[in-house]
Amino acid sequence: MHELSIAEALIDLLRRRAGPEAKLVSVGVRIGALQGIDGSCLQFAWQAALAGTNWQDVRLDLEPAPWTLHCPACGRTWQPAAATADQTACPCGHTPATPAGGDELDLLFYEVQTPVASGVGEDVCASTKGDGP
Amino acid sequence: MKVPVVENVLKLNDEIARLNRRAFQEAEVFVVDLIGSPGCGKTALLEATLEHLRGTVEIGVLVGDPATSRDGQRLARRCAHVVQINTGNGCHLDANQIRQAAARLDLNRLDILFIENVGNLICPVSFDLGQHVKVGMFSVSEGDDKAAKHPHLLLVSSLLLLNKMDLLPHVNFDLEHFHQDVRCLNAAVPLLELSVKHGQIEPWLNWLTCQGQLQQGTSRVA
Ligand SMILES: Nc1nc2c(ncn2[C@@H]2O[C@H](COP(=O)(O)OP(=O)(O)OP(=O)(O)O)[C@@H](O)[C@H]2O)c(=O)[nH]1
Ligand SMILES: [Mg+2]
Ligand SMILES: [Zn+2]
Ligand SMILES: [Zn+2]
């Protein structure tokens, strides 16, 4: 359910940035580990939200961003796998470290079909496509 | 052809949250987003808070649940400014829902507005509602590993509550372990232990009073 609202927010954003009629091929999104978003759930939600629309075949490329901590005392930066004391504390003794990444939820790029040189009928095609029911 | 963007997916939500924040600031109302798992005692805490602060401050509540207006009805017995939001399939509240619900209240009359988020420790963290603070709420019956398992909530919360302390003797909950996990993630966040059922909420009321005063102070200066 969470993933569905993320997919819908992403589609809204793309409609604004690329335009609702853009011939999208793929979309790139960076997801931080802290966001609690499951990649396969998001893929599923993406397909469900776009089924029957002009974007139904658009590929979603997910780029995971690990949770990253930074120690302000010694400058060490590392990526803990869990929120346990042995992983979030810096060996230099300065605890706790400050978060330095992992809360990203960013649209990185969208890829549009490269227009073919012949240049025939672009507009006509776009206008005959309905938005579905 | 790739078009680079780099823009937060929740940008639209954040834009509406910014409008909410401005409206809250103009009305000088202190807004708390209360986030906790289902059944940790969010509504019970708000009921008790309304009871205690009756006649001293004017309180409004926006309460989000997937279905039913049961929490809204519970709160409406103690408060004249309650709006129930039903999210249907939604597992969190978003800024637009808050904007619409808040429009049904006279914000200028309120000192504090509580938002009881949908019972869920994950995605409510990602959605800015325009609140001043997010408060994370746990209860001992959920197990002592819940803070460690939800680092994002720990990182964004201005205050943490641990409720149902009266059940401590009956459940396997290592209080020291819980505190240690919290400190690993957020050294500075205050952690208050409550037993709402037995009316033990003084630390929370004190925190609220301080925050309200701080907030008024800053909005007067600004
Ligand atoms: N033992 C004990 N029970 C409590 C305490 N606080 C709340 N409860 C009980 O916990 C149950 C859930 O309380 P609610 O206030 O409905 O919890 P909630 O977080 O609002 O739940 P949702 O809105 O459904 O997510 C109720 O049966 C409360 O009586 C407490 O301090 N101790
Ligand atoms: Mg409730
Ligand atoms: Zn959600
Ligand atoms: Zn260090």
Coordinates of C-alpha atoms and ligand atoms in Angstrom, one line a residue:
Chain A
M1 CA 0.0 0.0 0.0
H2 CA 2.8 2.3 0.9
E3 CA 4.5 1.4 -2.4
L4 CA 1.3 2.2 -4.3
S5 CA 1.2 5.7 -3.0
I6 CA 4.9 6.1 -3.9
A7 CA 4.2 4.8 -7.4
E8 CA 1.3 7.3 -7.7
A9 CA 3.5 10.2 -6.5
L10 CA 6.2 9.2 -9.0
I11 CA 3.7 9.1 -11.8
D12 CA 2.3 12.5 -10.8
L13 CA 5.8 13.9 -10.8
L14 CA 6.6 12.4 -14.2
R15 CA 3.4 13.8 -15.7
R16 CA 4.6 17.2 -14.6
R17 CA 8.2 16.9 -15.6
A18 CA 7.9 14.9 -18.9
G19 CA 4.3 15.7 -19.8
P20 CA 1.5 13.2 -19.9
E21 CA 2.0 12.3 -23.5
A22 CA 5.8 11.8 -23.3
K23 CA 7.0 8.6 -24.9
L24 CA 8.8 7.2 -21.9
V25 CA 11.0 4.2 -22.1
S26 CA 12.4 4.0 -18.6
V27 CA 12.5 5.8 -15.3
G28 CA 15.2 5.8 -12.7
V29 CA 14.6 6.1 -9.0
R30 CA 17.0 6.1 -6.0
I31 CA 15.6 4.5 -2.8
G32 CA 17.3 4.9 0.5
A33 CA 17.3 1.9 2.8
L34 CA 15.7 3.9 5.6
Q35 CA 12.6 4.5 3.4
G36 CA 11.3 1.0 4.1
I37 CA 10.3 0.5 0.5
D38 CA 10.4 -3.0 -0.9
G39 CA 11.7 -3.0 -4.5
S40 CA 9.5 -5.8 -5.8
C41 CA 6.4 -4.3 -4.2
L42 CA 7.2 -1.0 -5.8
Q43 CA 7.7 -2.7 -9.2
F44 CA 4.3 -4.4 -8.7
A45 CA 2.6 -1.1 -7.7
W46 CA 4.2 0.7 -10.7
Q47 CA 2.8 -1.9 -13.1
A48 CA -0.6 -1.9 -11.4
A49 CA -0.8 1.9 -11.5
L50 CA 0.1 2.1 -15.2
A51 CA -1.8 -0.9 -16.5
G52 CA -3.9 0.2 -19.5
T53 CA -2.3 3.6 -19.9
N54 CA 0.2 4.9 -22.5
W55 CA 3.0 4.3 -20.0
Q56 CA 2.2 0.7 -19.2
D57 CA 5.4 -0.6 -20.7
V58 CA 7.7 1.9 -19.1
R59 CA 10.5 0.2 -17.2
L60 CA 11.3 1.2 -13.6
D61 CA 15.0 1.1 -12.7
L62 CA 15.6 1.1 -9.0
E63 CA 18.9 2.2 -7.5
P64 CA 19.2 1.3 -3.9
A65 CA 21.1 3.7 -1.6
P66 CA 22.5 2.1 1.6
W67 CA 22.0 3.5 5.0
T68 CA 25.2 5.5 5.7
L69 CA 26.6 6.9 8.9
H70 CA 29.3 9.5 9.4
C71 CA 31.4 10.0 12.5
P72 CA 32.0 13.7 13.1
A73 CA 34.9 13.0 15.5
C74 CA 37.2 10.9 13.3
G75 CA 35.6 11.4 9.8
R76 CA 34.9 7.7 9.3
T77 CA 31.9 6.9 7.0
W78 CA 30.3 3.4 6.9
Q79 CA 27.2 1.5 6.0
P80 CA 25.6 -0.4 8.8
A81 CA 23.5 -3.4 8.0
A82 CA 21.4 -3.0 11.2
A83 CA 20.5 -0.5 13.8
T84 CA 22.4 -2.3 16.6
A85 CA 25.0 -0.8 18.9
D86 CA 27.9 -2.7 17.4
Q87 CA 27.0 -1.3 13.9
T88 CA 26.0 2.2 14.6
A89 CA 28.8 3.1 17.1
C90 CA 32.1 4.3 15.7
P91 CA 35.2 2.3 16.9
C92 CA 36.8 5.7 17.9
G93 CA 34.4 5.8 20.8
H94 CA 32.4 8.8 19.7
T95 CA 28.8 7.7 19.6
P96 CA 26.5 8.1 17.9
A97 CA 27.4 8.9 14.4
T98 CA 25.2 11.2 12.3
P99 CA 23.2 9.9 9.4
A100 CA 24.8 10.7 6.0
G101 CA 22.5 9.0 3.6
G102 CA 19.9 6.3 3.2
D103 CA 16.7 8.5 3.4
E104 CA 16.7 9.3 -0.4
L105 CA 13.6 8.9 -2.4
D106 CA 14.5 10.6 -5.7
L107 CA 13.5 10.5 -9.3
L108 CA 16.9 10.4 -11.0
F109 CA 16.1 10.5 -14.7
Y110 CA 13.5 9.5 -17.3
E111 CA 14.3 8.2 -20.7
V112 CA 12.3 9.1 -23.7
Q113 CA 12.2 7.5 -27.1
T114 CA 14.6 9.2 -29.4
P115 CA 12.6 10.8 -32.2
V116 CA 13.2 9.1 -35.6
A117 CA 14.5 11.3 -38.3
S118 CA 11.7 10.7 -40.8
G119 CA 9.4 12.9 -38.7
V120 CA 6.1 11.7 -40.0
G121 CA 2.9 11.6 -38.0
E122 CA 4.2 12.2 -34.5
D123 CA 1.4 14.4 -33.4
V124 CA -1.4 12.4 -35.1
C125 CA -0.3 9.3 -33.2
A126 CA -0.2 11.1 -29.9
S127 CA -3.7 12.5 -30.2
T128 CA -5.3 9.2 -31.1
K129 CA -4.2 7.6 -27.9
G130 CA -6.8 7.6 -25.2
D131 CA -6.2 7.6 -21.5
G132 CA -8.3 4.5 -20.9
P133 CA -11.5 4.4 -18.9
Chain B
M1 CA 17.5 10.0 -24.6
K2 CA 17.9 10.2 -20.9
V3 CA 16.7 13.3 -19.1
P4 CA 18.4 13.8 -15.7
V5 CA 16.1 15.1 -13.0
V6 CA 17.1 14.4 -9.4
E7 CA 13.9 15.5 -7.6
N8 CA 12.3 14.0 -4.5
V9 CA 9.4 11.7 -5.5
L10 CA 7.3 13.2 -2.7
K11 CA 7.9 16.7 -4.0
L12 CA 4.2 17.4 -4.5
N13 CA 3.5 16.2 -0.9
D14 CA 6.2 18.4 0.4
E15 CA 4.9 21.4 -1.4
I16 CA 1.5 21.0 0.2
A17 CA 3.2 20.4 3.5
R18 CA 4.9 23.7 3.2
L19 CA 1.5 25.4 2.7
N20 CA 0.2 23.6 5.8
R21 CA 3.2 24.7 7.8
R22 CA 2.6 28.3 6.8
A23 CA -1.1 28.1 7.8
F24 CA -0.2 26.5 11.1
Q25 CA 2.4 29.2 11.8
E26 CA 0.0 32.0 10.9
A27 CA -2.6 30.6 13.2
E28 CA 0.0 30.1 15.9
V29 CA -1.0 26.5 16.5
F30 CA 1.6 23.9 17.6
V31 CA 1.2 20.8 15.5
V32 CA 2.3 17.3 16.6
D33 CA 2.3 14.3 14.3
L34 CA 1.9 11.2 16.5
I35 CA 3.3 8.1 14.9
G36 CA 3.1 4.6 16.5
S37 CA 2.1 1.0 15.7
P38 CA -1.5 -0.1 15.8
G39 CA -2.8 -0.2 19.4
C40 CA 0.3 1.4 21.1
G41 CA -2.1 3.8 22.8
K42 CA -2.2 6.9 20.6
T43 CA -5.9 7.6 21.0
A44 CA -5.8 6.7 24.7
L45 CA -2.9 9.2 25.2
L46 CA -4.8 12.0 23.4
E47 CA -8.0 11.2 25.4
A48 CA -6.0 11.5 28.7
T49 CA -4.2 14.7 27.4
L50 CA -7.6 16.3 26.5
E51 CA -8.8 15.4 30.0
H52 CA -5.8 17.0 31.7
L53 CA -5.6 20.1 29.6
R54 CA -9.3 20.9 29.6
G55 CA -9.9 24.6 30.1
T56 CA -6.2 25.5 29.9
V57 CA -5.4 25.2 26.2
E58 CA -7.6 24.8 23.1
I59 CA -6.9 21.5 21.4
G60 CA -7.8 20.1 18.0
V61 CA -7.3 16.6 16.7
L62 CA -7.1 15.1 13.2
V63 CA -7.2 11.4 13.4
G64 CA -6.4 9.0 10.6
D65 CA -7.5 5.4 10.4
P66 CA -8.0 3.0 7.5
A67 CA -11.7 2.7 8.3
T68 CA -14.3 3.5 11.0
S69 CA -14.7 6.7 12.9
R70 CA -14.3 5.0 16.3
D71 CA -11.3 6.9 17.4
G72 CA -12.9 10.1 16.2
Q73 CA -15.9 9.4 18.3
R74 CA -13.8 8.6 21.3
L75 CA -12.0 11.9 21.0
A76 CA -15.1 13.9 20.2
R77 CA -16.4 13.1 23.7
R78 CA -13.6 15.2 25.1
C79 CA -13.0 17.7 22.3
A80 CA -15.1 19.9 20.1
H81 CA -12.5 20.1 17.3
V82 CA -12.1 16.6 15.9
V83 CA -11.9 15.5 12.3
Q84 CA -11.7 11.8 11.4
I85 CA -9.8 11.0 8.2
N86 CA -10.4 7.6 6.7
T87 CA -7.5 6.5 4.4
G88 CA -9.2 3.5 2.9
N89 CA -6.2 1.5 1.6
G90 CA -3.8 4.1 2.6
C91 CA -1.3 3.2 5.4
H92 CA -0.3 6.8 6.2
L93 CA -1.6 10.3 6.1
D94 CA -0.4 12.7 3.5
A95 CA -0.1 16.5 3.4
N96 CA -3.2 16.9 1.2
Q97 CA -5.4 14.9 3.5
I98 CA -4.2 17.2 6.4
R99 CA -4.8 20.3 4.3
Q100 CA -8.4 19.3 3.6
A101 CA -9.1 18.1 7.2
A102 CA -7.5 21.2 8.8
A103 CA -9.8 23.4 6.6
R104 CA -12.7 22.1 8.6
L105 CA -11.3 23.5 11.8
D106 CA -10.9 27.1 12.9
L107 CA -7.1 27.0 13.4
N108 CA -7.1 30.4 14.9
R109 CA -8.9 29.2 17.9
L110 CA -6.5 26.4 18.6
D111 CA -3.3 26.3 20.6
I112 CA -2.3 22.7 19.8
L113 CA -3.3 20.4 16.9
F114 CA -2.6 16.7 17.3
I115 CA -2.5 14.5 14.2
E116 CA -2.9 10.9 15.1
N117 CA -1.3 9.1 12.2
V118 CA -2.4 5.7 10.9
G119 CA -1.0 2.9 13.1
N120 CA 2.3 2.2 11.2
L121 CA 5.9 2.8 12.0
I122 CA 7.2 3.0 8.5
C123 CA 5.7 5.3 5.9
P124 CA 4.2 8.0 8.1
V125 CA 7.9 8.9 8.7
S126 CA 8.4 9.8 5.0
F127 CA 5.4 12.1 4.6
D128 CA 5.9 15.6 5.8
L129 CA 2.4 16.9 6.9
G130 CA 3.6 20.5 7.8
Q131 CA 3.8 19.5 11.5
H132 CA 6.2 21.1 13.9
V133 CA 7.3 17.8 15.4
K134 CA 7.0 14.2 14.8
V135 CA 6.6 12.1 17.9
G136 CA 7.3 8.3 17.8
M137 CA 5.3 6.1 20.2
F138 CA 6.1 2.5 21.2
S139 CA 4.6 0.3 23.9
V140 CA 6.3 -2.5 25.9
S141 CA 3.9 -5.1 24.6
E142 CA 5.3 -4.8 21.1
G143 CA 8.7 -6.1 22.1
D144 CA 12.0 -4.3 22.8
D145 CA 13.4 -4.5 19.3
K146 CA 11.0 -2.1 17.7
A147 CA 13.2 1.0 18.0
A148 CA 16.1 -0.8 16.4
K149 CA 13.9 -2.1 13.6
H150 CA 12.6 1.4 12.7
P151 CA 15.7 3.6 12.4
H152 CA 14.1 6.2 10.2
L153 CA 11.4 7.0 12.8
L154 CA 14.1 7.2 15.5
L155 CA 16.1 9.7 13.4
V156 CA 13.2 12.1 12.6
S157 CA 11.4 12.0 15.9
S158 CA 11.7 15.0 18.2
L159 CA 10.3 12.9 21.1
L160 CA 9.9 9.2 21.8
L161 CA 7.2 7.7 24.1
L162 CA 7.2 4.3 25.6
N163 CA 3.8 3.4 26.8
K164 CA 2.1 0.6 28.8
M165 CA 4.9 0.6 31.4
D166 CA 2.4 -1.1 33.7
L167 CA 2.7 -4.2 31.6
L168 CA 6.5 -4.4 32.0
P169 CA 6.3 -7.2 34.6
H170 CA 4.2 -9.3 32.4
V171 CA 6.1 -9.1 29.1
N172 CA 9.6 -9.9 27.9
F173 CA 10.8 -6.4 27.4
D174 CA 14.4 -5.5 28.2
L175 CA 14.2 -1.8 29.1
E176 CA 18.0 -1.3 29.1
H177 CA 18.3 -2.9 25.7
F178 CA 15.6 -0.6 24.3
H179 CA 17.2 2.5 25.7
Q180 CA 20.6 1.4 24.3
D181 CA 19.1 0.9 20.8
V182 CA 17.5 4.3 21.0
R183 CA 20.8 6.0 22.0
C184 CA 22.6 4.3 19.2
L185 CA 20.4 5.9 16.7
N186 CA 19.6 9.2 18.3
A187 CA 21.7 10.4 21.2
A188 CA 19.6 13.6 21.9
V189 CA 16.0 12.6 21.6
P190 CA 14.1 12.6 24.9
L191 CA 12.5 9.3 25.7
L192 CA 9.5 9.4 28.1
E193 CA 8.0 6.3 29.8
L194 CA 4.2 6.4 30.3
S195 CA 1.4 4.4 31.5
V196 CA -1.6 6.0 29.9
K197 CA -4.0 3.5 31.4
H198 CA -3.0 4.6 34.9
G199 CA -3.0 8.3 34.1
Q200 CA 0.8 8.4 34.3
I201 CA 1.5 11.0 31.6
E202 CA 3.1 13.9 33.5
P203 CA 6.4 13.8 31.6
W204 CA 4.5 14.1 28.4
L205 CA 2.3 17.0 29.6
N206 CA 5.5 18.8 30.8
W207 CA 7.2 18.3 27.5
L208 CA 4.1 19.6 25.7
T209 CA 3.9 22.7 27.9
C210 CA 7.5 23.5 27.2
Q211 CA 7.2 23.0 23.5
G212 CA 4.1 25.1 23.3
Q213 CA 5.8 27.9 25.1
L214 CA 9.0 27.6 23.0
Q215 CA 6.9 27.6 19.9
Q216 CA 4.9 30.7 20.9
G217 CA 8.2 32.4 21.8
T218 CA 9.7 31.8 18.4
S219 CA 6.6 32.7 16.4
R220 CA 6.5 36.0 18.3
V221 CA 10.1 36.7 17.5
A222 CA 9.7 35.8 13.8
Ligands
LIG1 N1 -2.1 -1.9 29.9 C1 -2.2 -0.7 29.2 N2 -3.0 -0.7 28.2 C2 -3.1 0.5 27.5 C3 -2.3 1.6 27.9 N3 -2.6 2.6 27.0 C4 -3.5 2.2 26.2 N4 -3.8 0.9 26.4 C5 -4.8 0.0 25.8 O1 -4.3 -0.3 24.5 C6 -5.4 -0.5 23.6 C7 -5.2 0.3 22.3 O2 -5.3 1.7 22.7 P1 -5.6 2.8 21.6 O3 -5.5 4.1 22.3 O4 -6.9 2.5 20.9 O5 -4.4 2.6 20.6 P2 -4.1 3.4 19.2 O6 -2.6 3.5 19.1 O7 -4.9 4.6 19.1 O8 -4.6 2.3 18.1 P3 -4.9 2.5 16.6 O9 -5.5 3.8 16.4 O10 -5.9 1.4 16.3 O11 -3.6 2.4 15.9 C8 -6.6 -0.1 24.3 O12 -7.3 -1.3 24.8 C9 -6.1 0.7 25.5 O13 -6.9 0.6 26.6 C10 -1.4 1.5 29.0 O14 -0.7 2.4 29.4 N5 -1.4 0.3 29.6
MG2 MG -6.2 5.2 17.6
ZN3 ZN 1.9 4.3 3.8
ZN4 ZN 34.8 7.9 14.9

